[in-house]
Short mmCIF file of C-alpha atoms in Angstrom, two decimals:
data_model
loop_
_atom_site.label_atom_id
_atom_site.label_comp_id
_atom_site.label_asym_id
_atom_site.label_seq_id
_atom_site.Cartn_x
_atom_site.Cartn_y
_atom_site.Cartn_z
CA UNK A 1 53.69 96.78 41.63
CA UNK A 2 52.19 100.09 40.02
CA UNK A 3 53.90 103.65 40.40
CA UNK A 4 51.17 106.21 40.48
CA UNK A 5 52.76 109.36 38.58
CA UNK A 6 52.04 112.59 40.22
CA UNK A 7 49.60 114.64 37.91
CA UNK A 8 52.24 116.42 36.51
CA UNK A 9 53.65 113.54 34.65
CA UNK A 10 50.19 112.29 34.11
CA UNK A 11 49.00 114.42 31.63
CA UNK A 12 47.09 117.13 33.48
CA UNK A 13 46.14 120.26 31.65
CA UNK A 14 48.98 123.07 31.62
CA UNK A 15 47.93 126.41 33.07
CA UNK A 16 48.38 129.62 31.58
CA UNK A 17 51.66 129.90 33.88
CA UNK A 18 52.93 126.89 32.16
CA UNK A 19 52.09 128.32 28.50
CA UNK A 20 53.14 131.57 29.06
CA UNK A 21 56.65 130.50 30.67
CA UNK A 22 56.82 127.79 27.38
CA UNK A 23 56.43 130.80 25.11
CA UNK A 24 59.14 133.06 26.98
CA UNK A 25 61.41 129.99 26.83
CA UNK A 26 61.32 130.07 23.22
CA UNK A 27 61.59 133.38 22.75
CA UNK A 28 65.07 133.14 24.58
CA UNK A 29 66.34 130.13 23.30
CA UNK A 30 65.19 131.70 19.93
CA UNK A 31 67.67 134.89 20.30
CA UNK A 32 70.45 132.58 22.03
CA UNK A 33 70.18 130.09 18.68
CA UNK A 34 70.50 132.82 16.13
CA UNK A 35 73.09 134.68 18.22
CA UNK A 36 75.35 131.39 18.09
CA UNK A 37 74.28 130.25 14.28
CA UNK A 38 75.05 134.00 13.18
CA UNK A 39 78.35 133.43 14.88
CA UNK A 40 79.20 129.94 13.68
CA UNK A 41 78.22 130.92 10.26
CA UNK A 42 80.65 134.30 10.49
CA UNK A 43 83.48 132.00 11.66
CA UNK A 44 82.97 129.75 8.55
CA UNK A 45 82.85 132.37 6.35
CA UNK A 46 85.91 133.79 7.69
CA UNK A 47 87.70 130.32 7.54
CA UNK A 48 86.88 129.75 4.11
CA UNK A 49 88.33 133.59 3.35
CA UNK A 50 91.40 132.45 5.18
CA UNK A 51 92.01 129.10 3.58
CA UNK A 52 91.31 131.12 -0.54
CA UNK A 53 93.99 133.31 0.98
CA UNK A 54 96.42 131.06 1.97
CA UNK A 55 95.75 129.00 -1.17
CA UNK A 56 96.27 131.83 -4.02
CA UNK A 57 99.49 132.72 -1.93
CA UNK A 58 100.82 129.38 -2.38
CA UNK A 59 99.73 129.51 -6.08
CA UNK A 60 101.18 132.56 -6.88
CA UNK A 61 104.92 130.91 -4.94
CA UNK A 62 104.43 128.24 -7.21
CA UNK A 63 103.42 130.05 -10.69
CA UNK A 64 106.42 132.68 -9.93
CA UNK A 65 108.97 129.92 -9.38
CA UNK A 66 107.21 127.70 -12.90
CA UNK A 67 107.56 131.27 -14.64
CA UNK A 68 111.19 132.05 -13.50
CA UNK A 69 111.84 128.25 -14.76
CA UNK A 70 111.09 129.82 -18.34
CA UNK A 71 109.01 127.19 -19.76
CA UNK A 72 106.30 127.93 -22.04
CA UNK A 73 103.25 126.08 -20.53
CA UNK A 74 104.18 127.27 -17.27
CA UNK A 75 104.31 131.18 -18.56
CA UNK A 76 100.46 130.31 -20.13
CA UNK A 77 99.39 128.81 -17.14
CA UNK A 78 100.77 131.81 -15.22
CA UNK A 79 99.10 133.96 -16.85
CA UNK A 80 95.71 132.34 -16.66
CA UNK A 81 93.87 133.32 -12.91
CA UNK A 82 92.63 130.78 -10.65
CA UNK A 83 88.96 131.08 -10.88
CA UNK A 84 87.47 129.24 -7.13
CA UNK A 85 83.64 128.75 -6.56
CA UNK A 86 83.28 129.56 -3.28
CA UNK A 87 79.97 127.64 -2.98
CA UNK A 88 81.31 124.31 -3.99
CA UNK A 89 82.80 123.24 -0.75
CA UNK A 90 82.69 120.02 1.08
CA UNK A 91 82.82 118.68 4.73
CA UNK A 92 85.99 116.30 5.60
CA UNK A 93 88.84 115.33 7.99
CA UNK A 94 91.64 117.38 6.56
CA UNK A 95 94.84 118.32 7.73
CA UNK A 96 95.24 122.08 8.54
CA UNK A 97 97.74 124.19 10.47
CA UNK A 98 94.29 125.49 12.56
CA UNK A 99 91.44 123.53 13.35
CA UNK A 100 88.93 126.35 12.46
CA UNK A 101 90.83 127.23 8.99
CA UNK A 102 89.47 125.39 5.26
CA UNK A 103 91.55 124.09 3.26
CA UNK A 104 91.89 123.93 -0.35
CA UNK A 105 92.18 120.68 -1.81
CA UNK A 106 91.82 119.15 -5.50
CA UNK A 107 89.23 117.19 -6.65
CA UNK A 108 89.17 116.24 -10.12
CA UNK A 109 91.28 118.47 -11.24
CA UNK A 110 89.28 121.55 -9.72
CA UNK A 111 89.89 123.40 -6.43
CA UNK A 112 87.23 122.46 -4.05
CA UNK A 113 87.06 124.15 -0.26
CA UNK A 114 87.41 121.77 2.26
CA UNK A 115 85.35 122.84 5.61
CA UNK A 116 86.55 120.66 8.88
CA UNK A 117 84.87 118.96 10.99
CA UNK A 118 85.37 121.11 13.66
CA UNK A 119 83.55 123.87 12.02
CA UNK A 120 80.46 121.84 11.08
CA UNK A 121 79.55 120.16 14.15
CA UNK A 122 78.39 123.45 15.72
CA UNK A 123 76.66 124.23 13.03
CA UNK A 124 74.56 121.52 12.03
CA UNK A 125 74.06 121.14 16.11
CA UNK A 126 72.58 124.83 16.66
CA UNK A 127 70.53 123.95 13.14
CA UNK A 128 69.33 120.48 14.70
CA UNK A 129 67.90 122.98 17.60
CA UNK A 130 66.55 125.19 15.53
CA UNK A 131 64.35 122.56 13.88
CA UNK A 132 63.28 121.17 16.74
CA UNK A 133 61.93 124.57 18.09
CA UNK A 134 60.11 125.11 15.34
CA UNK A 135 58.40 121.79 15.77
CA UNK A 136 57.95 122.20 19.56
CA UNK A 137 56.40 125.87 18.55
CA UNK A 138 54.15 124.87 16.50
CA UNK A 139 53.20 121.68 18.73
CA UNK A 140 52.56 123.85 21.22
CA UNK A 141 49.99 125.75 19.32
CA UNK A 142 48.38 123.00 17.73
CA UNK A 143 47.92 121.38 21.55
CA UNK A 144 46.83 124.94 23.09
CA UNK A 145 44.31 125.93 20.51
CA UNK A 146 42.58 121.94 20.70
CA UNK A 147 42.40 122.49 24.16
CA UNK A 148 44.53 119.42 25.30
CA UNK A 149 47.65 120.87 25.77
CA UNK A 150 48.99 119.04 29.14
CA UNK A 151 51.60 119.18 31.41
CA UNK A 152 53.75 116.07 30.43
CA UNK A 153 53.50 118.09 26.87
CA UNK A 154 54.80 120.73 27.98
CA UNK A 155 58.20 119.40 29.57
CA UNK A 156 58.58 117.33 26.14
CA UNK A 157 58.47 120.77 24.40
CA UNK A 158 61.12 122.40 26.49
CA UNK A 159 62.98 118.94 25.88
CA UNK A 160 62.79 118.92 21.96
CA UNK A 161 65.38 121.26 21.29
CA UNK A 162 67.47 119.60 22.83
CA UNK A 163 66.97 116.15 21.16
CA UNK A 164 66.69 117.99 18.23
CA UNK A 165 70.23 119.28 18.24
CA UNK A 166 72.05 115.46 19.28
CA UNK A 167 70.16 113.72 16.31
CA UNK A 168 71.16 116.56 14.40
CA UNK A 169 74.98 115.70 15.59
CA UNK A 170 74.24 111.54 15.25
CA UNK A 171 73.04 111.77 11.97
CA UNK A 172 75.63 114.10 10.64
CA UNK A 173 77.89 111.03 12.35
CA UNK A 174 76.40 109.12 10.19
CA UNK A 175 76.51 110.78 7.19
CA UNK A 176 80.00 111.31 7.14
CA UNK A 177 80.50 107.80 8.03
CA UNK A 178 78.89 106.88 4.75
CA UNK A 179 75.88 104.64 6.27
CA UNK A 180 73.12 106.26 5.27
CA UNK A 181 71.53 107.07 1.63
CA UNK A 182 73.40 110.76 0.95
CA UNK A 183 77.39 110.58 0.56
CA UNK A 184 79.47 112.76 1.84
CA UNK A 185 81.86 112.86 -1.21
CA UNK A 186 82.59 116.28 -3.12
CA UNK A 187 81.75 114.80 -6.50
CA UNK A 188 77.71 115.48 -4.71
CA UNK A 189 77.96 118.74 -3.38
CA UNK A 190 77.80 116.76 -0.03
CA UNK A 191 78.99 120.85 1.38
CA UNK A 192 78.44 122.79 4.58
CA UNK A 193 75.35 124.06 3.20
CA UNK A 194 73.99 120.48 2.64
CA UNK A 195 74.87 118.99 6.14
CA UNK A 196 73.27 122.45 8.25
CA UNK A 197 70.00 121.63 6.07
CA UNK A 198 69.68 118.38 7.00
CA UNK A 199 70.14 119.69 10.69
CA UNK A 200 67.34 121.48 10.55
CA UNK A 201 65.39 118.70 8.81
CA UNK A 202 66.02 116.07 11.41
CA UNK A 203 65.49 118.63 14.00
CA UNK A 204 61.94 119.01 12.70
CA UNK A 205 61.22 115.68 12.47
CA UNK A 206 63.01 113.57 15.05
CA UNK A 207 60.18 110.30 14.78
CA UNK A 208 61.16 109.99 11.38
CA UNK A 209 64.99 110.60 12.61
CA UNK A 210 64.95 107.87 15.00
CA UNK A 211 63.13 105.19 12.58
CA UNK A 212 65.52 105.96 9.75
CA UNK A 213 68.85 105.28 12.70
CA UNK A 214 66.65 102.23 13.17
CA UNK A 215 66.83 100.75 10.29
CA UNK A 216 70.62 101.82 9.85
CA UNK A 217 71.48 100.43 12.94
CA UNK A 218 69.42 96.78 11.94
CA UNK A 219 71.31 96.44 8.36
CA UNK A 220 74.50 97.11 10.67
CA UNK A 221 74.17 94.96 14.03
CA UNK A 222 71.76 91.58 14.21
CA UNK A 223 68.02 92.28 15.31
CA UNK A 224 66.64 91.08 18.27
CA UNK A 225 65.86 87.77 18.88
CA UNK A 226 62.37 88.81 19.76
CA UNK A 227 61.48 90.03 16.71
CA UNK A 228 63.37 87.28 14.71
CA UNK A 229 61.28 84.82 16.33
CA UNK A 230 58.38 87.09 15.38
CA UNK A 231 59.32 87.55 11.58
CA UNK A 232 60.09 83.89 11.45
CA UNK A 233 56.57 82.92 12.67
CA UNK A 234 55.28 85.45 10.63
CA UNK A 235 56.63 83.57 7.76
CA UNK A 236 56.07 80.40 8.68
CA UNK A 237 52.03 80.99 9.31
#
């Protein structure tokens, strides 16, 4: 039994109604995307500025009470600031009295600013939409200027946004999980910064996206039988 698709699933040409629509689509999602990055990123900022704060307060407690104590290392170490790089920071699960506030925590004997989850999810998802406008954009073009730009296209452009911005969120799953090739530890610089790049990366290029959750998922769970059977006859000719 065949299904005949109607000829807008079939690949007919898109008309200029269709192109023109496509192109005030992402001109909208466009302002709504940097409207809620520019946000995201403000609220991170601001979370980071909160956690430093809270962190040199709790310092200072601690060096006043070490001075008072009259010691001499703790007078020297008093009197030495805290010097914090504000652009070494990494993602984690950390506990905080707000979900939106960093935290300061020590790493190797160095303060490092610890970003939550709950603040990087958004991010890297708006940044997972972002790359896949660009690619639908420029798609688009490519398709319009060859001259085969079709309806079936189209709806997989207004679509790759979208997908863009959940494989941006499954891979940054991943990542943090630890099963792919980057770690997520702080000794890599695995920060905010890094996570919201790859976003946009896998937002770009979502083909390559799903064949590299492929392969994770084979070296986790066991491959279909049909292919086994394949690979062992493979082998065996």
């Amino acid at each position: 039994m065949t299904i005949e698709l109607p000829c807008a699933m079939a690949g007919c040409p898109a008309g200029k109604r269709v192109i023109i629509g496509l192109t005030f689509y992402y001109f909208i999602f466009f302002l709504v995307l940097a409207c809620w990055f520019t946000y995201m990123w403000a609220i991170i900022q601001d979370a980071i500025s909160q956690g430093v704060a809270a962190h040199l307060a709790e310092m200072a407690v601690i060096k006043a009470a070490a001075t008072k104590a009259g010691t001499q290392a703790a007078q020297a170490q008093a009197g030495q600031p805290e010097i914090l790089d504000l652009m070494k920071n990494v993602v984690g699960t950390v506990g905080t009295d707000h979900p939106l506030v960093a935290k300061i925590v020590i790493i190797g004997k160095k303060p490092v600013i610890a970003i939550p989850d709950s603040l990087a999810v958004p991010a890297v998802m708006a940044s997972g939409a972002f790359g896949g406008l660009i690619h639908a954009i420029r798609s688009t073009y490519f398709h319009v200027i060859e001259g085969d730009f079709g309806q079936a296209d189209a709806i997989k452009m207004f679509l790759r946004p979208f997908s863009g911005s959940i494989l941006a969120l499954l891979f940054y799953m991943v990542l943090r999980a630890g099963l792919g090739d980057a770690t997520n530890s702080a000794d890599a610089g695995a920060g905010i910064i890094f996570y919201v790049a790859v976003g946009g990366i896998v937002g770009m290029f979502t083909d390559q996206t799903v064949s590299k959750l492929k392969k994770i998922a084979e070296a986790i769970l066991t491959k279909p039988e049909a292919e086994q059977e394949k690979q062992s006859e493979g082998g065996q000719s």
